[in-house]
């Protein structure tokens, strides 16, 4: 962890000093990709990010990235970029952060000092596409020791609304910590265990924040928002209320504390590429109590800010803003 110097540093100078400290401390392995064909490509076009190794100087643009925060909503990730800009006390107007991916309407991306904030859309296919291109971007940019976070919302399992869940393992419909990917007609199974050290560090950070209920638990990742999550309010429903409750009870007994739709591929890809990652999602409701969100808009806004606040605290501790 970065330790503050004893002399006084002005806010506008602080980021430069701390980034130099961080760069000297984080000098580990480069971000790796697991594709032997990339090295032989004359140009790698990151199509959905509107970037390319030939048209952009990726090391110059992104080489200092240490933290990547991804989330489903484009608006939410812009708001996070503006929030972390203020938290890091950077120069310039936070309201004027620019979308690096503005040439495409698939994702948005904002760079704020050593932090990258990116949207990933909804569901495994959407985040998977983004992660492939993000990891290649970090590799081409020669980034080192990057920590990835998925920030999001979820349905709680046996938790009070507003509780933040830091994922231990992302599990499938059978509550197994694995992600299945079909490759050339064959099923490839990958582990979905996330970095234990980062999870514990986030839990410690939560204890330093007031009124911030946080737990570490397994996250059930589904491929659907309605039937796949046992909801009774979709256009289709082939099961009973009792069937739903029984499945949720089994999930709870298996250590599941929330349900969402992106954690499995996020965890799997981080693990394969040797990246430290964490999934931090707030529970908007307790699924044992119902399927539809009944909290007011203002309450939901406050809930949705909790993962951002927690991860921001983590980043500031790593950079030495918080002792």
PDB file of C-alpha atoms in Angstrom:
ATOM      1  CA  UNK A   1       0.000   0.000   0.000  1.00  0.00           C
ATOM      2  CA  UNK A   2       1.205   3.465  -0.827  1.00  0.00           C
ATOM      3  CA  UNK A   3       2.297   5.537   2.215  1.00  0.00           C
ATOM      4  CA  UNK A   4       1.868   9.279   2.254  1.00  0.00           C
ATOM      5  CA  UNK A   5       4.931  11.468   2.509  1.00  0.00           C
ATOM      6  CA  UNK A   6       5.179  13.631   5.614  1.00  0.00           C
ATOM      7  CA  UNK A   7       5.351  16.900   3.703  1.00  0.00           C
ATOM      8  CA  UNK A   8       2.245  18.750   2.526  1.00  0.00           C
ATOM      9  CA  UNK A   9       1.157  18.239  -1.079  1.00  0.00           C
ATOM     10  CA  UNK A  10      -1.318  20.611  -2.659  1.00  0.00           C
ATOM     11  CA  UNK A  11      -4.464  18.974  -4.175  1.00  0.00           C
ATOM     12  CA  UNK A  12      -3.493  19.837  -7.745  1.00  0.00           C
ATOM     13  CA  UNK A  13      -0.010  18.355  -7.182  1.00  0.00           C
ATOM     14  CA  UNK A  14      -1.145  15.278  -5.288  1.00  0.00           C
ATOM     15  CA  UNK A  15      -2.166  13.155  -8.258  1.00  0.00           C
ATOM     16  CA  UNK A  16       1.170  13.546 -10.040  1.00  0.00           C
ATOM     17  CA  UNK A  17       3.155  12.688  -6.919  1.00  0.00           C
ATOM     18  CA  UNK A  18       1.015   9.716  -6.029  1.00  0.00           C
ATOM     19  CA  UNK A  19       0.909   8.347  -9.577  1.00  0.00           C
ATOM     20  CA  UNK A  20       4.730   8.379  -9.575  1.00  0.00           C
ATOM     21  CA  UNK A  21       4.725   6.500  -6.268  1.00  0.00           C
ATOM     22  CA  UNK A  22       2.197   4.006  -7.586  1.00  0.00           C
ATOM     23  CA  UNK A  23       4.102   3.452 -10.840  1.00  0.00           C
ATOM     24  CA  UNK A  24       7.261   2.698  -8.860  1.00  0.00           C
ATOM     25  CA  UNK A  25       5.469   0.308  -6.523  1.00  0.00           C
ATOM     26  CA  UNK A  26       3.354  -1.514  -9.130  1.00  0.00           C
ATOM     27  CA  UNK A  27       6.043  -2.831 -11.444  1.00  0.00           C
ATOM     28  CA  UNK A  28       4.853  -6.390 -11.770  1.00  0.00           C
ATOM     29  CA  UNK A  29       3.842  -8.511 -14.716  1.00  0.00           C
ATOM     30  CA  UNK A  30       2.265  -7.042 -17.813  1.00  0.00           C
ATOM     31  CA  UNK A  31      -1.390  -7.826 -18.494  1.00  0.00           C
ATOM     32  CA  UNK A  32      -1.413 -11.093 -20.410  1.00  0.00           C
ATOM     33  CA  UNK A  33      -3.618 -12.402 -23.208  1.00  0.00           C
ATOM     34  CA  UNK A  34      -4.053 -16.093 -23.990  1.00  0.00           C
ATOM     35  CA  UNK A  35      -4.030 -15.937 -27.781  1.00  0.00           C
ATOM     36  CA  UNK A  36      -0.822 -16.822 -29.703  1.00  0.00           C
ATOM     37  CA  UNK A  37      -2.203 -15.320 -32.915  1.00  0.00           C
ATOM     38  CA  UNK A  38      -2.296 -11.715 -31.659  1.00  0.00           C
ATOM     39  CA  UNK A  39       1.467 -11.216 -31.924  1.00  0.00           C
ATOM     40  CA  UNK A  40       1.384 -11.994 -35.646  1.00  0.00           C
ATOM     41  CA  UNK A  41      -1.317  -9.436 -36.455  1.00  0.00           C
ATOM     42  CA  UNK A  42      -0.230  -6.275 -38.252  1.00  0.00           C
ATOM     43  CA  UNK A  43      -3.112  -4.402 -36.676  1.00  0.00           C
ATOM     44  CA  UNK A  44      -5.540  -5.284 -33.899  1.00  0.00           C
ATOM     45  CA  UNK A  45      -8.830  -3.432 -34.295  1.00  0.00           C
ATOM     46  CA  UNK A  46     -10.813  -3.166 -31.077  1.00  0.00           C
ATOM     47  CA  UNK A  47     -13.968  -2.677 -33.065  1.00  0.00           C
ATOM     48  CA  UNK A  48     -16.527  -2.224 -30.304  1.00  0.00           C
ATOM     49  CA  UNK A  49     -14.296   0.267 -28.466  1.00  0.00           C
ATOM     50  CA  UNK A  50     -13.452   2.222 -31.632  1.00  0.00           C
ATOM     51  CA  UNK A  51      -9.708   1.816 -31.012  1.00  0.00           C
ATOM     52  CA  UNK A  52      -6.848   0.224 -32.944  1.00  0.00           C
ATOM     53  CA  UNK A  53      -3.179  -0.568 -32.425  1.00  0.00           C
ATOM     54  CA  UNK A  54      -2.380   1.215 -35.699  1.00  0.00           C
ATOM     55  CA  UNK A  55      -4.469   4.373 -35.340  1.00  0.00           C
ATOM     56  CA  UNK A  56      -3.982   4.929 -31.593  1.00  0.00           C
ATOM     57  CA  UNK A  57      -0.920   5.035 -29.344  1.00  0.00           C
ATOM     58  CA  UNK A  58      -2.380   2.730 -26.719  1.00  0.00           C
ATOM     59  CA  UNK A  59       0.642   2.740 -24.327  1.00  0.00           C
ATOM     60  CA  UNK A  60       0.600   6.524 -24.300  1.00  0.00           C
ATOM     61  CA  UNK A  61      -3.168   6.706 -23.848  1.00  0.00           C
ATOM     62  CA  UNK A  62      -3.655   3.929 -21.299  1.00  0.00           C
ATOM     63  CA  UNK A  63      -0.254   2.790 -19.991  1.00  0.00           C
ATOM     64  CA  UNK A  64      -0.814   4.260 -16.518  1.00  0.00           C
ATOM     65  CA  UNK A  65      -4.123   2.485 -15.871  1.00  0.00           C
ATOM     66  CA  UNK A  66      -4.174   0.643 -12.522  1.00  0.00           C
ATOM     67  CA  UNK A  67      -7.905   0.257 -11.902  1.00  0.00           C
ATOM     68  CA  UNK A  68     -10.697  -0.611 -14.312  1.00  0.00           C
ATOM     69  CA  UNK A  69     -14.322  -0.274 -13.212  1.00  0.00           C
ATOM     70  CA  UNK A  70     -17.027  -1.727 -15.426  1.00  0.00           C
ATOM     71  CA  UNK A  71     -20.808  -1.585 -15.099  1.00  0.00           C
ATOM     72  CA  UNK A  72     -23.868  -2.221 -17.204  1.00  0.00           C
ATOM     73  CA  UNK A  73     -25.269   1.290 -17.550  1.00  0.00           C
ATOM     74  CA  UNK A  74     -23.559   3.901 -19.717  1.00  0.00           C
ATOM     75  CA  UNK A  75     -25.014   6.711 -17.620  1.00  0.00           C
ATOM     76  CA  UNK A  76     -23.897   5.087 -14.384  1.00  0.00           C
ATOM     77  CA  UNK A  77     -20.328   4.644 -15.592  1.00  0.00           C
ATOM     78  CA  UNK A  78     -20.156   8.251 -16.707  1.00  0.00           C
ATOM     79  CA  UNK A  79     -21.421   9.253 -13.275  1.00  0.00           C
ATOM     80  CA  UNK A  80     -18.752   7.069 -11.681  1.00  0.00           C
ATOM     81  CA  UNK A  81     -16.053   8.706 -13.805  1.00  0.00           C
ATOM     82  CA  UNK A  82     -17.231  12.115 -12.627  1.00  0.00           C
ATOM     83  CA  UNK A  83     -17.396  10.867  -9.032  1.00  0.00           C
ATOM     84  CA  UNK A  84     -13.875   9.395  -8.992  1.00  0.00           C
ATOM     85  CA  UNK A  85     -12.582  12.557 -10.690  1.00  0.00           C
ATOM     86  CA  UNK A  86     -13.794  14.538  -7.664  1.00  0.00           C
ATOM     87  CA  UNK A  87     -12.568  11.944  -5.176  1.00  0.00           C
ATOM     88  CA  UNK A  88      -9.047  12.037  -6.636  1.00  0.00           C
ATOM     89  CA  UNK A  89      -9.141  15.845  -6.726  1.00  0.00           C
ATOM     90  CA  UNK A  90      -7.940  15.999 -10.322  1.00  0.00           C
ATOM     91  CA  UNK A  91      -7.601  19.169 -12.334  1.00  0.00           C
ATOM     92  CA  UNK A  92     -10.374  20.137 -14.719  1.00  0.00           C
ATOM     93  CA  UNK A  93     -14.140  19.996 -14.644  1.00  0.00           C
ATOM     94  CA  UNK A  94     -15.541  16.517 -13.827  1.00  0.00           C
ATOM     95  CA  UNK A  95     -18.633  17.348 -15.873  1.00  0.00           C
ATOM     96  CA  UNK A  96     -16.452  17.544 -18.977  1.00  0.00           C
ATOM     97  CA  UNK A  97     -15.062  14.000 -18.932  1.00  0.00           C
ATOM     98  CA  UNK A  98     -15.048  12.752 -22.516  1.00  0.00           C
ATOM     99  CA  UNK A  99     -16.200   9.410 -23.893  1.00  0.00           C
ATOM    100  CA  UNK A 100     -13.230   7.729 -25.567  1.00  0.00           C
ATOM    101  CA  UNK A 101     -15.630   5.383 -27.381  1.00  0.00           C
ATOM    102  CA  UNK A 102     -17.939   8.100 -28.672  1.00  0.00           C
ATOM    103  CA  UNK A 103     -17.458   6.856 -32.237  1.00  0.00           C
ATOM    104  CA  UNK A 104     -19.400   3.714 -31.353  1.00  0.00           C
ATOM    105  CA  UNK A 105     -22.728   3.308 -29.563  1.00  0.00           C
ATOM    106  CA  UNK A 106     -21.897  -0.110 -28.055  1.00  0.00           C
ATOM    107  CA  UNK A 107     -19.972   0.978 -24.963  1.00  0.00           C
ATOM    108  CA  UNK A 108     -18.747   4.141 -23.284  1.00  0.00           C
ATOM    109  CA  UNK A 109     -15.280   4.604 -21.785  1.00  0.00           C
ATOM    110  CA  UNK A 110     -13.837   7.343 -19.580  1.00  0.00           C
ATOM    111  CA  UNK A 111     -10.249   7.691 -18.368  1.00  0.00           C
ATOM    112  CA  UNK A 112      -9.776   9.514 -15.075  1.00  0.00           C
ATOM    113  CA  UNK A 113      -6.146   9.489 -13.970  1.00  0.00           C
ATOM    114  CA  UNK A 114      -5.194   5.820 -13.374  1.00  0.00           C
ATOM    115  CA  UNK A 115      -8.864   4.749 -13.453  1.00  0.00           C
ATOM    116  CA  UNK A 116     -10.796   3.505 -16.477  1.00  0.00           C
ATOM    117  CA  UNK A 117     -14.609   3.511 -16.301  1.00  0.00           C
ATOM    118  CA  UNK A 118     -16.412   1.423 -18.948  1.00  0.00           C
ATOM    119  CA  UNK A 119     -19.983   0.287 -19.589  1.00  0.00           C
ATOM    120  CA  UNK A 120     -20.616  -3.335 -20.574  1.00  0.00           C
ATOM    121  CA  UNK A 121     -24.324  -3.571 -21.309  1.00  0.00           C
ATOM    122  CA  UNK A 122     -26.519  -6.344 -19.950  1.00  0.00           C
ATOM    123  CA  UNK A 123     -25.796 -10.055 -19.798  1.00  0.00           C
ATOM    124  CA  UNK A 124     -22.899 -12.435 -20.427  1.00  0.00           C
ATOM    125  CA  UNK A 125     -22.623 -11.941 -24.227  1.00  0.00           C
ATOM    126  CA  UNK A 126     -22.396  -8.157 -23.950  1.00  0.00           C
ATOM    127  CA  UNK A 127     -19.810  -8.044 -21.155  1.00  0.00           C
ATOM    128  CA  UNK A 128     -17.843 -10.880 -22.797  1.00  0.00           C
ATOM    129  CA  UNK A 129     -17.297  -8.859 -25.978  1.00  0.00           C
ATOM    130  CA  UNK A 130     -16.203  -5.834 -23.980  1.00  0.00           C
ATOM    131  CA  UNK A 131     -13.837  -7.883 -21.780  1.00  0.00           C
ATOM    132  CA  UNK A 132     -12.067  -9.444 -24.767  1.00  0.00           C
ATOM    133  CA  UNK A 133     -11.312  -6.010 -26.179  1.00  0.00           C
ATOM    134  CA  UNK A 134     -10.571  -4.446 -22.783  1.00  0.00           C
ATOM    135  CA  UNK A 135      -8.019  -7.120 -21.874  1.00  0.00           C
ATOM    136  CA  UNK A 136      -6.376  -6.764 -25.285  1.00  0.00           C
ATOM    137  CA  UNK A 137      -6.331  -2.993 -24.766  1.00  0.00           C
ATOM    138  CA  UNK A 138      -4.582  -3.348 -21.394  1.00  0.00           C
ATOM    139  CA  UNK A 139      -2.112  -5.782 -22.958  1.00  0.00           C
ATOM    140  CA  UNK A 140      -1.311  -3.551 -25.932  1.00  0.00           C
ATOM    141  CA  UNK A 141      -1.000  -0.563 -23.578  1.00  0.00           C
ATOM    142  CA  UNK A 142       1.586  -2.506 -21.511  1.00  0.00           C
ATOM    143  CA  UNK A 143      -0.369  -2.038 -18.286  1.00  0.00           C
ATOM    144  CA  UNK A 144       0.828  -3.729 -15.116  1.00  0.00           C
ATOM    145  CA  UNK A 145      -0.893  -4.937 -11.938  1.00  0.00           C
ATOM    146  CA  UNK A 146      -4.360  -3.830 -12.941  1.00  0.00           C
ATOM    147  CA  UNK A 147      -7.347  -4.525 -10.673  1.00  0.00           C
ATOM    148  CA  UNK A 148     -10.744  -4.951 -12.371  1.00  0.00           C
ATOM    149  CA  UNK A 149     -14.064  -4.263 -10.665  1.00  0.00           C
ATOM    150  CA  UNK A 150     -17.580  -4.961 -11.826  1.00  0.00           C
ATOM    151  CA  UNK A 151     -19.958  -2.494 -10.170  1.00  0.00           C
ATOM    152  CA  UNK A 152     -23.634  -3.238 -10.374  1.00  0.00           C
ATOM    153  CA  UNK A 153     -27.047  -3.973  -8.953  1.00  0.00           C
ATOM    154  CA  UNK A 154     -28.526  -7.344  -8.132  1.00  0.00           C
ATOM    155  CA  UNK A 155     -31.305  -9.219  -6.423  1.00  0.00           C
ATOM    156  CA  UNK A 156     -30.437 -10.167  -2.868  1.00  0.00           C
ATOM    157  CA  UNK A 157     -30.936 -13.681  -1.502  1.00  0.00           C
ATOM    158  CA  UNK A 158     -31.763 -13.461   2.187  1.00  0.00           C
ATOM    159  CA  UNK A 159     -30.282  -9.955   2.476  1.00  0.00           C
ATOM    160  CA  UNK A 160     -31.826  -6.616   3.374  1.00  0.00           C
ATOM    161  CA  UNK A 161     -32.111  -4.199   0.430  1.00  0.00           C
ATOM    162  CA  UNK A 162     -29.095  -1.923   0.241  1.00  0.00           C
ATOM    163  CA  UNK A 163     -26.609  -4.601   1.301  1.00  0.00           C
ATOM    164  CA  UNK A 164     -23.461  -4.687  -0.820  1.00  0.00           C
ATOM    165  CA  UNK A 165     -22.238  -8.131  -1.890  1.00  0.00           C
ATOM    166  CA  UNK A 166     -18.573  -8.691  -2.687  1.00  0.00           C
ATOM    167  CA  UNK A 167     -18.481 -11.903  -4.703  1.00  0.00           C
ATOM    168  CA  UNK A 168     -16.437 -14.836  -3.448  1.00  0.00           C
ATOM    169  CA  UNK A 169     -17.287 -17.145  -6.351  1.00  0.00           C
ATOM    170  CA  UNK A 170     -19.659 -16.693  -9.269  1.00  0.00           C
ATOM    171  CA  UNK A 171     -21.785 -19.847  -9.541  1.00  0.00           C
ATOM    172  CA  UNK A 172     -24.012 -21.325 -12.242  1.00  0.00           C
ATOM    173  CA  UNK A 173     -27.581 -22.629 -12.047  1.00  0.00           C
ATOM    174  CA  UNK A 174     -26.315 -25.736 -10.173  1.00  0.00           C
ATOM    175  CA  UNK A 175     -24.405 -23.496  -7.732  1.00  0.00           C
ATOM    176  CA  UNK A 176     -21.052 -24.667  -9.117  1.00  0.00           C
ATOM    177  CA  UNK A 177     -18.175 -22.162  -9.446  1.00  0.00           C
ATOM    178  CA  UNK A 178     -17.776 -22.535 -13.175  1.00  0.00           C
ATOM    179  CA  UNK A 179     -18.502 -20.851 -16.492  1.00  0.00           C
ATOM    180  CA  UNK A 180     -19.265 -22.898 -19.571  1.00  0.00           C
ATOM    181  CA  UNK A 181     -18.256 -21.506 -22.967  1.00  0.00           C
ATOM    182  CA  UNK A 182     -19.030 -23.318 -26.219  1.00  0.00           C
ATOM    183  CA  UNK A 183     -15.949 -23.191 -28.495  1.00  0.00           C
ATOM    184  CA  UNK A 184     -16.076 -24.881 -31.911  1.00  0.00           C
ATOM    185  CA  UNK A 185     -18.966 -27.020 -30.741  1.00  0.00           C
ATOM    186  CA  UNK A 186     -17.228 -28.148 -27.565  1.00  0.00           C
ATOM    187  CA  UNK A 187     -18.013 -27.017 -24.018  1.00  0.00           C
ATOM    188  CA  UNK A 188     -15.048 -25.414 -22.265  1.00  0.00           C
ATOM    189  CA  UNK A 189     -15.406 -25.113 -18.471  1.00  0.00           C
ATOM    190  CA  UNK A 190     -13.528 -22.378 -16.626  1.00  0.00           C
ATOM    191  CA  UNK A 191     -13.223 -21.614 -12.917  1.00  0.00           C
ATOM    192  CA  UNK A 192     -14.981 -18.534 -11.540  1.00  0.00           C
ATOM    193  CA  UNK A 193     -13.187 -17.988  -8.257  1.00  0.00           C
ATOM    194  CA  UNK A 194     -12.249 -14.358  -7.721  1.00  0.00           C
ATOM    195  CA  UNK A 195      -9.235 -12.898  -5.924  1.00  0.00           C
ATOM    196  CA  UNK A 196      -9.585 -13.533  -2.202  1.00  0.00           C
ATOM    197  CA  UNK A 197      -7.172 -10.779  -1.199  1.00  0.00           C
ATOM    198  CA  UNK A 198      -9.064  -8.060  -3.075  1.00  0.00           C
ATOM    199  CA  UNK A 199     -12.384  -9.270  -1.610  1.00  0.00           C
ATOM    200  CA  UNK A 200     -11.021  -9.091   1.941  1.00  0.00           C
ATOM    201  CA  UNK A 201      -9.538  -5.662   1.274  1.00  0.00           C
ATOM    202  CA  UNK A 202     -12.939  -4.447   0.061  1.00  0.00           C
ATOM    203  CA  UNK A 203     -14.617  -5.859   3.176  1.00  0.00           C
ATOM    204  CA  UNK A 204     -12.096  -3.986   5.322  1.00  0.00           C
ATOM    205  CA  UNK A 205     -12.808  -0.812   3.345  1.00  0.00           C
ATOM    206  CA  UNK A 206     -16.537  -1.239   4.012  1.00  0.00           C
ATOM    207  CA  UNK A 207     -15.884  -1.335   7.763  1.00  0.00           C
ATOM    208  CA  UNK A 208     -14.293   2.103   7.470  1.00  0.00           C
ATOM    209  CA  UNK A 209     -17.465   3.579   5.931  1.00  0.00           C
ATOM    210  CA  UNK A 210     -20.568   4.489   7.948  1.00  0.00           C
ATOM    211  CA  UNK A 211     -23.920   2.765   7.391  1.00  0.00           C
ATOM    212  CA  UNK A 212     -22.468   0.451   4.780  1.00  0.00           C
ATOM    213  CA  UNK A 213     -23.669  -3.160   5.209  1.00  0.00           C
ATOM    214  CA  UNK A 214     -21.359  -5.426   3.194  1.00  0.00           C
ATOM    215  CA  UNK A 215     -20.943  -9.191   2.976  1.00  0.00           C
ATOM    216  CA  UNK A 216     -18.784 -11.625   1.043  1.00  0.00           C
ATOM    217  CA  UNK A 217     -20.826 -14.357  -0.617  1.00  0.00           C
ATOM    218  CA  UNK A 218     -21.371 -16.357  -3.758  1.00  0.00           C
ATOM    219  CA  UNK A 219     -23.163 -14.736  -6.686  1.00  0.00           C
ATOM    220  CA  UNK A 220     -25.548 -16.702  -8.895  1.00  0.00           C
ATOM    221  CA  UNK A 221     -25.035 -15.661 -12.516  1.00  0.00           C
ATOM    222  CA  UNK A 222     -27.930 -16.360 -14.878  1.00  0.00           C
ATOM    223  CA  UNK A 223     -28.475 -15.911 -18.609  1.00  0.00           C
ATOM    224  CA  UNK A 224     -31.903 -14.351 -18.177  1.00  0.00           C
ATOM    225  CA  UNK A 225     -33.571 -11.743 -15.971  1.00  0.00           C
ATOM    226  CA  UNK A 226     -36.952 -13.484 -15.630  1.00  0.00           C
ATOM    227  CA  UNK A 227     -37.310 -17.272 -15.875  1.00  0.00           C
ATOM    228  CA  UNK A 228     -33.594 -17.855 -15.304  1.00  0.00           C
ATOM    229  CA  UNK A 229     -33.816 -16.008 -11.989  1.00  0.00           C
ATOM    230  CA  UNK A 230     -37.041 -17.693 -10.901  1.00  0.00           C
ATOM    231  CA  UNK A 231     -39.207 -14.590 -11.279  1.00  0.00           C
ATOM    232  CA  UNK A 232     -42.961 -14.865 -11.282  1.00  0.00           C
ATOM    233  CA  UNK A 233     -43.537 -11.612 -13.192  1.00  0.00           C
ATOM    234  CA  UNK A 234     -42.200 -12.380 -16.685  1.00  0.00           C
ATOM    235  CA  UNK A 235     -44.151 -13.023 -19.876  1.00  0.00           C
ATOM    236  CA  UNK A 236     -43.533 -16.739 -19.286  1.00  0.00           C
ATOM    237  CA  UNK A 237     -43.667 -18.707 -16.033  1.00  0.00           C
ATOM    238  CA  UNK A 238     -43.727 -22.510 -15.868  1.00  0.00           C
ATOM    239  CA  UNK A 239     -43.227 -22.945 -12.113  1.00  0.00           C
ATOM    240  CA  UNK A 240     -45.031 -22.189  -8.852  1.00  0.00           C
ATOM    241  CA  UNK A 241     -44.317 -19.727  -6.073  1.00  0.00           C
ATOM    242  CA  UNK A 242     -43.308 -22.682  -3.889  1.00  0.00           C
ATOM    243  CA  UNK A 243     -40.876 -23.902  -6.589  1.00  0.00           C
ATOM    244  CA  UNK A 244     -39.252 -20.484  -6.639  1.00  0.00           C
ATOM    245  CA  UNK A 245     -38.831 -20.323  -2.856  1.00  0.00           C
ATOM    246  CA  UNK A 246     -37.385 -23.837  -2.745  1.00  0.00           C
ATOM    247  CA  UNK A 247     -34.770 -22.920  -5.363  1.00  0.00           C
ATOM    248  CA  UNK A 248     -33.853 -19.738  -3.508  1.00  0.00           C
ATOM    249  CA  UNK A 249     -33.495 -21.715  -0.265  1.00  0.00           C
ATOM    250  CA  UNK A 250     -31.126 -24.143  -1.994  1.00  0.00           C
ATOM    251  CA  UNK A 251     -29.171 -21.197  -3.385  1.00  0.00           C
ATOM    252  CA  UNK A 252     -28.885 -19.620   0.061  1.00  0.00           C
ATOM    253  CA  UNK A 253     -27.692 -22.914   1.563  1.00  0.00           C
ATOM    254  CA  UNK A 254     -25.028 -23.043  -1.178  1.00  0.00           C
ATOM    255  CA  UNK A 255     -23.697 -19.658  -0.059  1.00  0.00           C
ATOM    256  CA  UNK A 256     -25.458 -17.570  -2.694  1.00  0.00           C
ATOM    257  CA  UNK A 257     -26.260 -14.050  -1.486  1.00  0.00           C
ATOM    258  CA  UNK A 258     -27.248 -12.323  -4.722  1.00  0.00           C
ATOM    259  CA  UNK A 259     -28.216 -12.898  -8.350  1.00  0.00           C
ATOM    260  CA  UNK A 260     -27.099 -11.016 -11.469  1.00  0.00           C
ATOM    261  CA  UNK A 261     -26.125 -11.711 -15.085  1.00  0.00           C
ATOM    262  CA  UNK A 262     -22.443 -10.947 -15.714  1.00  0.00           C
ATOM    263  CA  UNK A 263     -20.244 -12.218 -12.871  1.00  0.00           C
ATOM    264  CA  UNK A 264     -19.401 -15.680 -14.230  1.00  0.00           C
ATOM    265  CA  UNK A 265     -17.680 -14.636 -17.454  1.00  0.00           C
ATOM    266  CA  UNK A 266     -16.065 -11.665 -15.676  1.00  0.00           C
ATOM    267  CA  UNK A 267     -14.556 -13.982 -13.052  1.00  0.00           C
ATOM    268  CA  UNK A 268     -13.569 -16.630 -15.597  1.00  0.00           C
ATOM    269  CA  UNK A 269     -11.779 -14.234 -17.942  1.00  0.00           C
ATOM    270  CA  UNK A 270      -9.982 -12.466 -15.102  1.00  0.00           C
ATOM    271  CA  UNK A 271      -8.777 -15.816 -13.780  1.00  0.00           C
ATOM    272  CA  UNK A 272      -7.578 -17.157 -17.142  1.00  0.00           C
ATOM    273  CA  UNK A 273      -5.667 -13.938 -17.876  1.00  0.00           C
ATOM    274  CA  UNK A 274      -4.201 -13.658 -14.377  1.00  0.00           C
ATOM    275  CA  UNK A 275      -6.029 -10.440 -13.548  1.00  0.00           C
ATOM    276  CA  UNK A 276      -7.149  -9.570 -10.041  1.00  0.00           C
ATOM    277  CA  UNK A 277     -10.869  -8.892 -10.152  1.00  0.00           C
ATOM    278  CA  UNK A 278     -13.826  -8.250  -7.885  1.00  0.00           C
ATOM    279  CA  UNK A 279     -17.580  -8.103  -8.360  1.00  0.00           C
ATOM    280  CA  UNK A 280     -19.279  -5.540  -6.122  1.00  0.00           C
ATOM    281  CA  UNK A 281     -23.069  -5.370  -6.431  1.00  0.00           C
ATOM    282  CA  UNK A 282     -25.757  -3.869  -4.236  1.00  0.00           C
ATOM    283  CA  UNK A 283     -28.931  -5.825  -3.545  1.00  0.00           C
ATOM    284  CA  UNK A 284     -31.977  -3.774  -4.547  1.00  0.00           C
ATOM    285  CA  UNK A 285     -34.423  -6.208  -2.935  1.00  0.00           C
ATOM    286  CA  UNK A 286     -34.639  -9.516  -1.104  1.00  0.00           C
ATOM    287  CA  UNK A 287     -35.894 -12.078  -3.626  1.00  0.00           C
ATOM    288  CA  UNK A 288     -37.538 -14.094  -0.832  1.00  0.00           C
ATOM    289  CA  UNK A 289     -39.896 -11.144  -0.356  1.00  0.00           C
ATOM    290  CA  UNK A 290     -40.826 -10.553  -4.004  1.00  0.00           C
ATOM    291  CA  UNK A 291     -39.672  -9.994  -7.559  1.00  0.00           C
ATOM    292  CA  UNK A 292     -40.374  -6.333  -8.275  1.00  0.00           C
ATOM    293  CA  UNK A 293     -38.473  -3.391  -6.861  1.00  0.00           C
ATOM    294  CA  UNK A 294     -40.652  -1.249  -4.621  1.00  0.00           C
ATOM    295  CA  UNK A 295     -38.108   1.205  -3.176  1.00  0.00           C
ATOM    296  CA  UNK A 296     -38.466   4.871  -4.106  1.00  0.00           C
ATOM    297  CA  UNK A 297     -36.316   6.445  -6.797  1.00  0.00           C
ATOM    298  CA  UNK A 298     -34.226   8.381  -4.267  1.00  0.00           C
ATOM    299  CA  UNK A 299     -33.562   5.259  -2.212  1.00  0.00           C
ATOM    300  CA  UNK A 300     -32.538   3.312  -5.320  1.00  0.00           C
ATOM    301  CA  UNK A 301     -30.150   6.084  -6.366  1.00  0.00           C
ATOM    302  CA  UNK A 302     -28.504   5.947  -2.942  1.00  0.00           C
ATOM    303  CA  UNK A 303     -28.250   2.141  -3.094  1.00  0.00           C
ATOM    304  CA  UNK A 304     -26.681   2.246  -6.570  1.00  0.00           C
ATOM    305  CA  UNK A 305     -24.002   4.635  -5.337  1.00  0.00           C
ATOM    306  CA  UNK A 306     -22.805   2.225  -2.643  1.00  0.00           C
ATOM    307  CA  UNK A 307     -20.604   0.002  -4.856  1.00  0.00           C
ATOM    308  CA  UNK A 308     -19.087   3.155  -6.357  1.00  0.00           C
ATOM    309  CA  UNK A 309     -18.328   4.591  -2.918  1.00  0.00           C
ATOM    310  CA  UNK A 310     -16.792   1.334  -1.709  1.00  0.00           C
ATOM    311  CA  UNK A 311     -14.557   0.862  -4.743  1.00  0.00           C
ATOM    312  CA  UNK A 312     -13.599   4.538  -4.670  1.00  0.00           C
ATOM    313  CA  UNK A 313     -12.462   4.087  -1.056  1.00  0.00           C
ATOM    314  CA  UNK A 314     -10.429   1.039  -2.118  1.00  0.00           C
ATOM    315  CA  UNK A 315      -8.756   3.011  -4.924  1.00  0.00           C
ATOM    316  CA  UNK A 316      -7.991   5.968  -2.662  1.00  0.00           C
ATOM    317  CA  UNK A 317      -6.391   3.669  -0.086  1.00  0.00           C
ATOM    318  CA  UNK A 318      -4.257   2.031  -2.751  1.00  0.00           C
ATOM    319  CA  UNK A 319      -3.166   5.470  -4.011  1.00  0.00           C
ATOM    320  CA  UNK A 320      -2.473   6.794  -0.532  1.00  0.00           C
ATOM    321  CA  UNK A 321      -5.354   9.276  -0.265  1.00  0.00           C
ATOM    322  CA  UNK A 322      -6.678   7.413   2.771  1.00  0.00           C
ATOM    323  CA  UNK A 323      -4.349   6.068   5.480  1.00  0.00           C
TER     324      UNK A 323
END
